[in-house]
Amino acid sequence: MTSSTKRKVLITGGAGFIGSHLVRRMVNRYPEYEIFNLDALTYAGNLANLKDIESQPNYHFIRADINDFKQILELFKTHVFDGVIHLAAESHVDRSITDPLAFVHTNVLGTMHLLYAAKQVWGKNFEDKRFYQVSTDEVYGSLGDTGLFREDTPYDPRSPYSASKASADHFVRAYFHTYHMPVVLSNCSNNYGPYQFPEKLIPLVINNILHRRNLPVYGDGTNIRDWLWVEDHAEAIDEIFHRGITGETYNIGGNNEMQNIELVRLLCDITDRALGRPEGQSRELITFVKDRPGHDQRYAIDASKIKKDLGWEPRTVPEEGFGKTVEWYLKNESWLKAVTSGAYMKYYEKHYTS
Ligand code: NAD
Ligand code: DAU
């Protein structure tokens, strides 16, 4: 795709964490595009994440549920989108363990609805069309002490969340091979930054430090994740959407592997400094709790393909990224308060006390 002609780009899940950063980037960078943000506004979706761009003339919000095929097909017929960047999903592993069916509905069937509607409306004329599936490194399973996930690593999902994402990825590839739909996929590691819902480790820890609540670390805290600044992910998606080769998959990572316990201690220290609390005070809140069932031990990405083919690599170094993240949540306590009121505390109590 080129960026020189006016295009209608549908971004699903644009009111969520990564989606809101991507929508902001696309709206600001491509005034010649019409950007449609389709989101059901589940507990994880929040239009306050997009306040700064909501009145831009090339931005449109559509409240819709990808589980509602009739509505999705109508929208495709009305707007005839040129490109789809699909992020809408149930995204939290712990919730997938207690409510796996919701993940099958949204992540598998919802993705199928988008593919089915796109094909029906695009027909066989795929010229200048593109369907981009935003996926996760979790589909590759769990690593031991060594090794990296490559694009040709066999899928081995181990949680209902990763199984649902893997299934959706398979359907997307099936549409490429069977119908020649121009698709592209990416599998990314753990993102961090502003606007992440505080059920996820980093904002949960910062929010708990603020309230002097225990900091729950699953198991022995030695599990490893590779952390990527969310705006760097949005940049990678932009590059892949425009310059990725049809049918290809790109792994995206942060070159930043950390044990959970190491990360939580670092967040304690950065936050204590920012709040002027005595050094080491928040580390005392760290509490080892029962492990996540089927907890993947280690994720790590070989991101050499996207670097070689598209010239993308992470820009933000961890010291800068974690510092900016803590600073953002402390400055935006009202955002944290708003999203953690009501249903959040019920979820929190049920999850961490049962
Ligand atoms: P998120 O949970 O913050 O946001 C998901 C968004 O999707 C929300 O705005 C929600 O309202 C919307 N949504 C959920 N169900 C929907 C439905 N049925 N119809 C329409 N909208 C619906 O998720 P995120 O962390 O921003 O992740 C976005 C995507 O990126 C997901 O597909 C996820 O699998 C993938 N991903 C996330 C990470 C990460 O670290 N967060 C890493 C790699 C890949
Ligand atoms: O790898 C990409 C994936 O990263 C995305 O596909 C998912 O959508 C996203 O949620 C994330 O999954 P994780 O399970 O890795 O993220 P989470 O923030 O839930 O947990 C990070 C690590 O911290 C993980 O090893 C579990 C652990 N953890 C998490 C929570 C919420 C704790 O120790 N305590 C906690 O309270």
Short mmCIF file of C-alpha atoms and ligand atoms in Angstrom, two decimals:
data_model
loop_
_atom_site.label_atom_id
_atom_site.label_comp_id
_atom_site.label_asym_id
_atom_site.label_seq_id
_atom_site.Cartn_x
_atom_site.Cartn_y
_atom_site.Cartn_z
CA MET A 1 0.00 0.00 0.00
CA THR A 2 1.17 3.55 -0.59
CA SER A 3 0.28 6.46 1.63
CA SER A 4 -0.38 8.81 -1.27
CA THR A 5 -4.07 8.06 -1.94
CA LYS A 6 -7.08 8.55 0.29
CA ARG A 7 -7.93 5.31 2.04
CA LYS A 8 -10.45 4.10 4.52
CA VAL A 9 -8.67 2.22 7.26
CA LEU A 10 -10.62 0.26 9.86
CA ILE A 11 -8.82 -0.22 13.18
CA THR A 12 -10.60 -2.60 15.55
CA GLY A 13 -10.03 -2.32 19.31
CA GLY A 14 -8.84 1.27 18.93
CA ALA A 15 -10.14 2.31 22.35
CA GLY A 16 -7.91 -0.22 24.12
CA PHE A 17 -4.29 0.06 25.17
CA ILE A 18 -2.29 -0.60 21.99
CA GLY A 19 -5.18 0.33 19.70
CA SER A 20 -5.41 3.86 21.11
CA HIS A 21 -1.70 4.49 20.47
CA LEU A 22 -2.07 3.16 16.94
CA VAL A 23 -5.20 5.21 16.20
CA ARG A 24 -3.48 8.37 17.48
CA ARG A 25 -0.44 7.71 15.31
CA MET A 26 -2.46 6.94 12.17
CA VAL A 27 -4.82 9.92 12.60
CA ASN A 28 -1.92 12.33 13.12
CA ARG A 29 0.41 10.90 10.47
CA TYR A 30 -2.05 10.27 7.68
CA PRO A 31 -4.51 13.17 7.36
CA GLU A 32 -5.31 11.87 3.87
CA TYR A 33 -6.76 8.66 5.35
CA GLU A 34 -10.15 8.18 6.95
CA ILE A 35 -9.47 6.28 10.17
CA PHE A 36 -12.41 4.30 11.56
CA ASN A 37 -12.00 3.09 15.13
CA LEU A 38 -14.41 0.19 15.75
CA ASP A 39 -14.71 -0.82 19.37
CA ALA A 40 -17.35 -2.43 21.58
CA LEU A 41 -16.07 -0.48 24.62
CA THR A 42 -15.78 -3.51 26.88
CA TYR A 43 -14.26 -3.00 30.35
CA ALA A 44 -10.89 -2.60 28.56
CA GLY A 45 -12.00 0.03 26.04
CA ASN A 46 -12.05 3.67 26.99
CA LEU A 47 -12.68 6.68 24.77
CA ALA A 48 -10.83 8.87 27.27
CA ASN A 49 -7.68 7.27 25.80
CA LEU A 50 -8.30 9.23 22.59
CA LYS A 51 -9.51 12.60 23.90
CA ASP A 52 -6.71 14.49 22.16
CA ILE A 53 -7.61 13.33 18.65
CA GLU A 54 -11.37 12.75 18.82
CA SER A 55 -12.26 15.93 16.93
CA GLN A 56 -9.79 15.46 14.07
CA PRO A 57 -11.70 15.45 10.76
CA ASN A 58 -10.15 12.14 9.58
CA TYR A 59 -11.17 10.26 12.77
CA HIS A 60 -14.44 8.35 13.14
CA PHE A 61 -15.58 6.22 16.06
CA ILE A 62 -17.98 3.31 15.56
CA ARG A 63 -19.32 1.48 18.57
CA ALA A 64 -19.81 -2.09 17.41
CA ASP A 65 -19.17 -5.63 18.55
CA ILE A 66 -17.18 -7.93 16.26
CA ASN A 67 -19.33 -10.77 17.58
CA ASP A 68 -22.33 -9.21 15.81
CA PHE A 69 -21.82 -10.40 12.23
CA LYS A 70 -24.89 -8.62 10.84
CA GLN A 71 -23.63 -5.27 12.09
CA ILE A 72 -20.07 -5.95 10.90
CA LEU A 73 -21.24 -6.86 7.39
CA GLU A 74 -23.41 -3.73 7.20
CA LEU A 75 -20.43 -1.59 8.18
CA PHE A 76 -18.22 -3.18 5.52
CA LYS A 77 -20.95 -2.65 2.91
CA THR A 78 -21.44 0.98 3.92
CA HIS A 79 -17.80 2.03 4.13
CA VAL A 80 -15.97 -0.46 1.88
CA PHE A 81 -12.80 -0.24 3.96
CA ASP A 82 -9.52 -0.51 2.07
CA GLY A 83 -7.49 -1.76 4.97
CA VAL A 84 -8.27 -3.50 8.24
CA ILE A 85 -5.91 -3.50 11.22
CA HIS A 86 -7.43 -5.94 13.67
CA LEU A 87 -6.59 -5.53 17.35
CA ALA A 88 -9.96 -6.02 19.09
CA ALA A 89 -9.64 -8.93 21.46
CA GLU A 90 -10.06 -10.26 24.93
CA SER A 91 -6.44 -9.80 25.94
CA HIS A 92 -5.91 -10.86 29.56
CA VAL A 93 -4.53 -14.38 30.17
CA ASP A 94 -5.96 -14.64 33.71
CA ARG A 95 -9.47 -13.84 32.50
CA SER A 96 -9.10 -16.47 29.77
CA ILE A 97 -8.55 -19.07 32.48
CA THR A 98 -11.81 -18.26 34.26
CA ASP A 99 -13.91 -17.44 31.17
CA PRO A 100 -12.42 -19.19 28.11
CA LEU A 101 -15.62 -19.05 26.03
CA ALA A 102 -15.55 -15.25 25.88
CA PHE A 103 -12.10 -15.59 24.26
CA VAL A 104 -13.37 -18.04 21.66
CA HIS A 105 -16.26 -15.72 20.82
CA THR A 106 -14.31 -12.52 20.39
CA ASN A 107 -10.86 -13.70 19.37
CA VAL A 108 -11.81 -16.59 17.10
CA LEU A 109 -15.36 -15.96 15.89
CA GLY A 110 -14.97 -12.18 15.93
CA THR A 111 -11.90 -12.45 13.69
CA MET A 112 -13.79 -14.84 11.38
CA HIS A 113 -16.64 -12.34 11.14
CA LEU A 114 -14.23 -9.65 9.97
CA LEU A 115 -12.59 -11.96 7.41
CA TYR A 116 -15.97 -13.20 6.17
CA ALA A 117 -17.38 -9.69 5.83
CA ALA A 118 -14.22 -8.38 4.16
CA LYS A 119 -14.26 -11.16 1.60
CA GLN A 120 -17.95 -10.72 0.91
CA VAL A 121 -17.51 -7.01 0.23
CA TRP A 122 -14.11 -7.10 -1.45
CA GLY A 123 -15.12 -10.06 -3.65
CA LYS A 124 -12.14 -11.20 -5.68
CA ASN A 125 -10.86 -7.72 -6.30
CA PHE A 126 -8.25 -7.37 -3.61
CA GLU A 127 -6.37 -4.57 -5.33
CA ASP A 128 -5.00 -2.17 -2.73
CA LYS A 129 -6.72 -4.09 0.06
CA ARG A 130 -5.03 -5.41 3.17
CA PHE A 131 -6.13 -7.37 6.26
CA TYR A 132 -3.66 -7.08 9.13
CA GLN A 133 -3.94 -9.43 12.09
CA VAL A 134 -2.22 -8.11 15.23
CA SER A 135 -1.19 -11.15 17.21
CA THR A 136 0.97 -12.16 20.12
CA ASP A 137 4.20 -14.04 20.81
CA GLU A 138 2.23 -16.24 23.24
CA VAL A 139 1.07 -18.41 20.32
CA TYR A 140 4.59 -19.91 20.20
CA GLY A 141 4.31 -21.33 23.72
CA SER A 142 6.95 -21.18 26.41
CA LEU A 143 10.76 -21.12 26.21
CA GLY A 144 13.33 -22.58 28.58
CA ASP A 145 16.52 -20.73 29.49
CA THR A 146 17.65 -20.40 25.88
CA GLY A 147 16.22 -19.85 22.41
CA LEU A 148 14.10 -17.21 20.73
CA PHE A 149 10.73 -17.25 18.95
CA ARG A 150 11.20 -16.93 15.18
CA GLU A 151 8.51 -16.52 12.55
CA ASP A 152 8.85 -20.23 11.70
CA THR A 153 8.65 -21.44 15.32
CA PRO A 154 5.73 -23.93 15.44
CA TYR A 155 2.63 -22.76 17.26
CA ASP A 156 2.23 -24.26 20.75
CA PRO A 157 -0.32 -22.14 22.64
CA ARG A 158 -0.83 -23.09 26.27
CA SER A 159 -3.52 -20.78 27.67
CA PRO A 160 -7.08 -20.28 26.42
CA TYR A 161 -6.02 -16.74 25.45
CA SER A 162 -3.06 -17.83 23.35
CA ALA A 163 -5.04 -20.76 21.89
CA SER A 164 -7.74 -18.33 20.75
CA LYS A 165 -5.18 -15.96 19.19
CA ALA A 166 -3.43 -18.91 17.49
CA SER A 167 -6.73 -20.11 16.10
CA ALA A 168 -7.52 -16.66 14.72
CA ASP A 169 -4.04 -16.46 13.13
CA HIS A 170 -4.67 -19.80 11.40
CA PHE A 171 -7.93 -18.50 9.92
CA VAL A 172 -6.20 -15.37 8.68
CA ARG A 173 -3.53 -17.49 6.93
CA ALA A 174 -6.25 -19.80 5.59
CA TYR A 175 -7.86 -16.77 3.91
CA PHE A 176 -4.53 -15.95 2.28
CA HIS A 177 -3.93 -19.46 0.95
CA THR A 178 -7.52 -20.32 0.02
CA TYR A 179 -8.95 -17.04 -1.24
CA HIS A 180 -5.74 -15.05 -1.87
CA MET A 181 -6.88 -12.36 0.54
CA PRO A 182 -3.90 -10.00 1.02
CA VAL A 183 -3.14 -10.52 4.68
CA VAL A 184 -0.20 -9.72 6.89
CA LEU A 185 0.41 -10.72 10.51
CA SER A 186 2.64 -9.73 13.39
CA ASN A 187 3.39 -11.43 16.69
CA CYS A 188 4.57 -9.08 19.39
CA SER A 189 5.95 -9.39 22.91
CA ASN A 190 4.65 -7.64 26.07
CA ASN A 191 3.84 -3.95 25.60
CA TYR A 192 4.03 -1.29 28.29
CA GLY A 193 3.25 2.41 28.53
CA PRO A 194 0.32 4.81 29.11
CA TYR A 195 -3.34 3.74 28.97
CA GLN A 196 -2.80 0.06 29.82
CA PHE A 197 -5.65 -1.40 31.85
CA PRO A 198 -4.39 -2.07 35.40
CA GLU A 199 -5.24 -5.76 35.38
CA LYS A 200 -1.86 -6.17 33.61
CA LEU A 201 1.33 -6.42 35.66
CA ILE A 202 2.95 -2.99 35.20
CA PRO A 203 -0.01 -0.64 35.77
CA LEU A 204 -1.33 -2.97 38.48
CA VAL A 205 1.95 -2.68 40.38
CA ILE A 206 2.12 1.11 40.01
CA ASN A 207 -1.50 1.50 41.11
CA ASN A 208 -0.94 -0.78 44.12
CA ILE A 209 2.21 1.09 45.14
CA LEU A 210 0.20 4.31 45.08
CA HIS A 211 -2.39 2.75 47.41
CA ARG A 212 0.22 0.90 49.49
CA ARG A 213 -1.44 -2.41 48.60
CA ASN A 214 0.42 -5.73 48.27
CA LEU A 215 2.22 -6.32 44.98
CA PRO A 216 1.19 -9.84 43.89
CA VAL A 217 3.98 -11.75 42.13
CA TYR A 218 2.92 -15.11 40.72
CA GLY A 219 4.94 -18.20 41.69
CA ASP A 220 8.58 -17.45 42.41
CA GLY A 221 8.75 -14.42 40.11
CA THR A 222 11.35 -15.93 37.79
CA ASN A 223 9.12 -15.94 34.71
CA ILE A 224 10.58 -13.82 31.93
CA ARG A 225 8.86 -11.43 29.55
CA ASP A 226 10.31 -9.21 26.81
CA TRP A 227 8.99 -5.65 27.27
CA LEU A 228 8.37 -3.21 24.40
CA TRP A 229 7.38 0.47 24.66
CA VAL A 230 3.86 0.63 23.19
CA GLU A 231 4.56 3.52 20.79
CA ASP A 232 7.37 1.49 19.27
CA HIS A 233 4.85 -1.28 18.63
CA ALA A 234 2.49 1.22 16.99
CA GLU A 235 5.35 2.31 14.73
CA ALA A 236 6.09 -1.31 13.79
CA ILE A 237 2.41 -1.90 12.95
CA ASP A 238 2.41 1.22 10.76
CA GLU A 239 5.52 -0.03 8.90
CA ILE A 240 4.11 -3.54 8.41
CA PHE A 241 0.72 -2.23 7.30
CA HIS A 242 2.33 -0.08 4.63
CA ARG A 243 5.43 -2.02 3.64
CA GLY A 244 5.05 -5.59 4.88
CA ILE A 245 4.93 -8.29 2.23
CA THR A 246 1.55 -9.87 1.66
CA GLY A 247 1.21 -13.28 3.31
CA GLU A 248 4.17 -12.67 5.61
CA THR A 249 4.46 -12.69 9.39
CA TYR A 250 6.75 -10.37 11.37
CA ASN A 251 7.87 -10.93 14.94
CA ILE A 252 8.16 -7.74 17.01
CA GLY A 253 10.10 -7.54 20.28
CA GLY A 254 11.78 -5.13 22.64
CA ASN A 255 15.18 -6.83 23.12
CA ASN A 256 14.41 -6.36 26.78
CA GLU A 257 13.99 -9.60 28.70
CA MET A 258 13.36 -9.29 32.43
CA GLN A 259 12.31 -11.60 35.24
CA ASN A 260 9.01 -10.47 36.76
CA ILE A 261 10.55 -10.02 40.20
CA GLU A 262 13.36 -7.90 38.76
CA LEU A 263 10.80 -5.72 36.95
CA VAL A 264 8.56 -5.31 40.02
CA ARG A 265 11.56 -4.26 42.15
CA LEU A 266 12.60 -1.74 39.51
CA LEU A 267 9.06 -0.29 39.40
CA CYS A 268 9.09 -0.01 43.21
CA ASP A 269 12.34 1.95 43.13
CA ILE A 270 11.33 4.28 40.29
CA THR A 271 7.94 4.96 41.90
CA ASP A 272 9.37 5.51 45.39
CA ARG A 273 11.82 8.04 43.96
CA ALA A 274 9.06 9.84 42.05
CA LEU A 275 6.82 9.96 45.15
CA GLY A 276 9.65 10.97 47.47
CA ARG A 277 9.18 7.83 49.58
CA PRO A 278 12.17 6.28 51.40
CA GLU A 279 14.24 3.97 49.21
CA GLY A 280 13.10 0.33 49.48
CA GLN A 281 9.74 1.12 51.11
CA SER A 282 7.54 -0.28 48.32
CA ARG A 283 9.68 -3.40 47.92
CA GLU A 284 8.25 -4.42 51.30
CA LEU A 285 4.83 -4.70 49.63
CA ILE A 286 6.00 -7.50 47.31
CA THR A 287 3.99 -10.66 48.04
CA PHE A 288 4.50 -13.99 46.32
CA VAL A 289 1.08 -15.44 45.52
CA LYS A 290 -0.14 -18.70 43.98
CA ASP A 291 1.07 -19.19 40.44
CA ARG A 292 -0.98 -18.68 37.29
CA PRO A 293 -2.09 -22.14 36.04
CA GLY A 294 0.01 -23.13 33.02
CA HIS A 295 2.18 -20.04 33.52
CA ASP A 296 4.54 -19.74 30.51
CA GLN A 297 8.10 -19.53 31.79
CA ARG A 298 9.80 -17.35 29.22
CA TYR A 299 9.03 -15.38 26.06
CA ALA A 300 11.82 -13.98 23.90
CA ILE A 301 11.74 -12.73 20.34
CA ASP A 302 14.08 -12.93 17.39
CA ALA A 303 13.11 -9.66 15.69
CA SER A 304 15.81 -9.80 13.01
CA LYS A 305 13.35 -10.21 10.13
CA ILE A 306 11.51 -6.93 10.69
CA LYS A 307 14.84 -5.17 11.20
CA LYS A 308 16.32 -6.60 8.01
CA ASP A 309 13.24 -6.26 5.79
CA LEU A 310 11.61 -3.08 7.10
CA GLY A 311 14.40 -1.39 9.04
CA TRP A 312 12.33 -1.34 12.25
CA GLU A 313 13.83 -1.83 15.69
CA PRO A 314 12.75 -0.56 19.11
CA ARG A 315 13.72 3.06 19.73
CA THR A 316 12.96 3.35 23.44
CA VAL A 317 15.48 2.02 25.91
CA PRO A 318 14.00 0.40 29.05
CA GLU A 319 15.36 2.98 31.55
CA GLU A 320 13.61 5.71 29.57
CA GLY A 321 10.43 3.70 28.91
CA PHE A 322 9.83 2.52 32.48
CA GLY A 323 10.56 6.01 33.79
CA LYS A 324 8.06 7.59 31.38
CA THR A 325 5.49 4.92 32.23
CA VAL A 326 5.64 5.51 36.00
CA GLU A 327 5.56 9.26 35.42
CA TRP A 328 2.46 8.96 33.20
CA TYR A 329 0.44 6.89 35.70
CA LEU A 330 1.38 9.22 38.56
CA LYS A 331 0.39 12.26 36.51
CA ASN A 332 -2.83 10.61 35.38
CA GLU A 333 -4.15 9.32 38.66
CA SER A 334 -7.65 10.43 37.66
CA TRP A 335 -7.48 8.06 34.65
CA LEU A 336 -6.38 5.24 36.97
CA LYS A 337 -9.15 6.08 39.44
CA ALA A 338 -11.80 6.10 36.73
CA VAL A 339 -10.84 2.72 35.28
CA THR A 340 -10.38 1.03 38.65
CA SER A 341 -13.70 2.07 40.11
CA GLY A 342 -16.68 -0.31 40.15
CA ALA A 343 -16.20 -3.64 38.35
CA TYR A 344 -12.41 -3.55 38.60
CA MET A 345 -12.26 -3.95 42.37
CA LYS A 346 -14.73 -6.85 42.21
CA TYR A 347 -12.51 -8.55 39.64
CA TYR A 348 -9.43 -7.77 41.73
CA GLU A 349 -10.82 -9.18 44.94
CA LYS A 350 -12.16 -12.32 43.28
CA HIS A 351 -8.91 -12.97 41.43
CA TYR A 352 -6.43 -12.26 44.21
CA THR A 353 -8.29 -13.65 47.20
CA SER A 354 -9.70 -16.91 45.81
P1 NAD B 1 -6.91 -4.27 25.40
O1 NAD B 1 -7.60 -5.32 26.19
O2 NAD B 1 -6.30 -3.11 26.10
O3 NAD B 1 -7.92 -3.67 24.33
C1 NAD B 1 -8.80 -4.47 23.59
C2 NAD B 1 -9.83 -3.57 22.91
O4 NAD B 1 -10.69 -4.39 22.14
C3 NAD B 1 -10.70 -2.79 23.91
O5 NAD B 1 -10.82 -1.45 23.49
C4 NAD B 1 -12.03 -3.52 23.85
O6 NAD B 1 -13.14 -2.67 24.11
C5 NAD B 1 -12.04 -4.02 22.40
N1 NAD B 1 -12.89 -5.21 22.24
C6 NAD B 1 -12.89 -6.32 23.02
N2 NAD B 1 -13.85 -7.17 22.59
C7 NAD B 1 -14.44 -6.59 21.51
C8 NAD B 1 -15.50 -6.97 20.64
N3 NAD B 1 -16.14 -8.13 20.80
N4 NAD B 1 -15.83 -6.14 19.61
C9 NAD B 1 -15.18 -4.96 19.46
N5 NAD B 1 -14.21 -4.51 20.29
C10 NAD B 1 -13.84 -5.33 21.29
O7 NAD B 1 -5.85 -5.05 24.51
P2 NAD B 1 -4.36 -4.62 24.08
O8 NAD B 1 -3.43 -5.01 25.14
O9 NAD B 1 -4.39 -3.24 23.57
O10 NAD B 1 -4.15 -5.63 22.86
C11 NAD B 1 -4.60 -5.30 21.57
C12 NAD B 1 -4.28 -6.44 20.62
O11 NAD B 1 -2.88 -6.65 20.59
C13 NAD B 1 -4.90 -7.77 21.02
O12 NAD B 1 -5.31 -8.42 19.84
C14 NAD B 1 -3.78 -8.53 21.68
O13 NAD B 1 -3.92 -9.92 21.51
C15 NAD B 1 -2.59 -8.01 20.91
N6 NAD B 1 -1.31 -7.99 21.66
C16 NAD B 1 -1.22 -7.39 22.89
C17 NAD B 1 0.00 -7.32 23.54
C18 NAD B 1 0.15 -6.64 24.88
O14 NAD B 1 1.22 -6.72 25.47
N7 NAD B 1 -0.85 -5.97 25.40
C19 NAD B 1 1.13 -7.88 22.94
C20 NAD B 1 1.01 -8.51 21.70
C21 NAD B 1 -0.23 -8.54 21.06
O1 DAU B 2 3.38 -11.52 25.33
C1 DAU B 2 2.34 -10.73 24.85
C2 DAU B 2 1.17 -10.78 25.80
O2 DAU B 2 1.55 -10.01 26.95
C3 DAU B 2 -0.13 -10.25 25.22
O3 DAU B 2 -0.52 -11.08 24.15
C4 DAU B 2 -1.23 -10.22 26.27
O4 DAU B 2 -2.40 -9.62 25.73
C5 DAU B 2 -0.74 -9.36 27.44
O5 DAU B 2 -1.71 -9.37 28.46
C6 DAU B 2 0.59 -9.91 27.97
O6 DAU B 2 0.40 -11.20 28.61
P1 DAU B 2 1.12 -11.59 29.99
O7 DAU B 2 0.36 -12.65 30.64
O8 DAU B 2 2.57 -11.80 29.78
O9 DAU B 2 0.95 -10.15 30.76
P2 DAU B 2 0.55 -9.81 32.29
O10 DAU B 2 0.79 -8.35 32.46
O11 DAU B 2 -0.76 -10.37 32.66
O12 DAU B 2 1.67 -10.58 33.11
C7 DAU B 2 3.06 -10.35 32.92
C8 DAU B 2 3.81 -11.34 33.80
O13 DAU B 2 3.59 -10.99 35.17
C9 DAU B 2 3.35 -12.77 33.66
O14 DAU B 2 4.46 -13.64 33.79
C10 DAU B 2 2.40 -12.98 34.82
C11 DAU B 2 2.96 -12.07 35.89
N1 DAU B 2 1.98 -11.45 36.81
C12 DAU B 2 0.88 -10.84 36.28
C13 DAU B 2 -0.05 -10.25 37.11
C14 DAU B 2 -1.29 -9.59 36.54
C15 DAU B 2 2.21 -11.48 38.18
O15 DAU B 2 3.25 -12.01 38.64
N2 DAU B 2 1.28 -10.88 38.99
C16 DAU B 2 0.16 -10.30 38.53
O16 DAU B 2 -0.66 -9.80 39.35
#
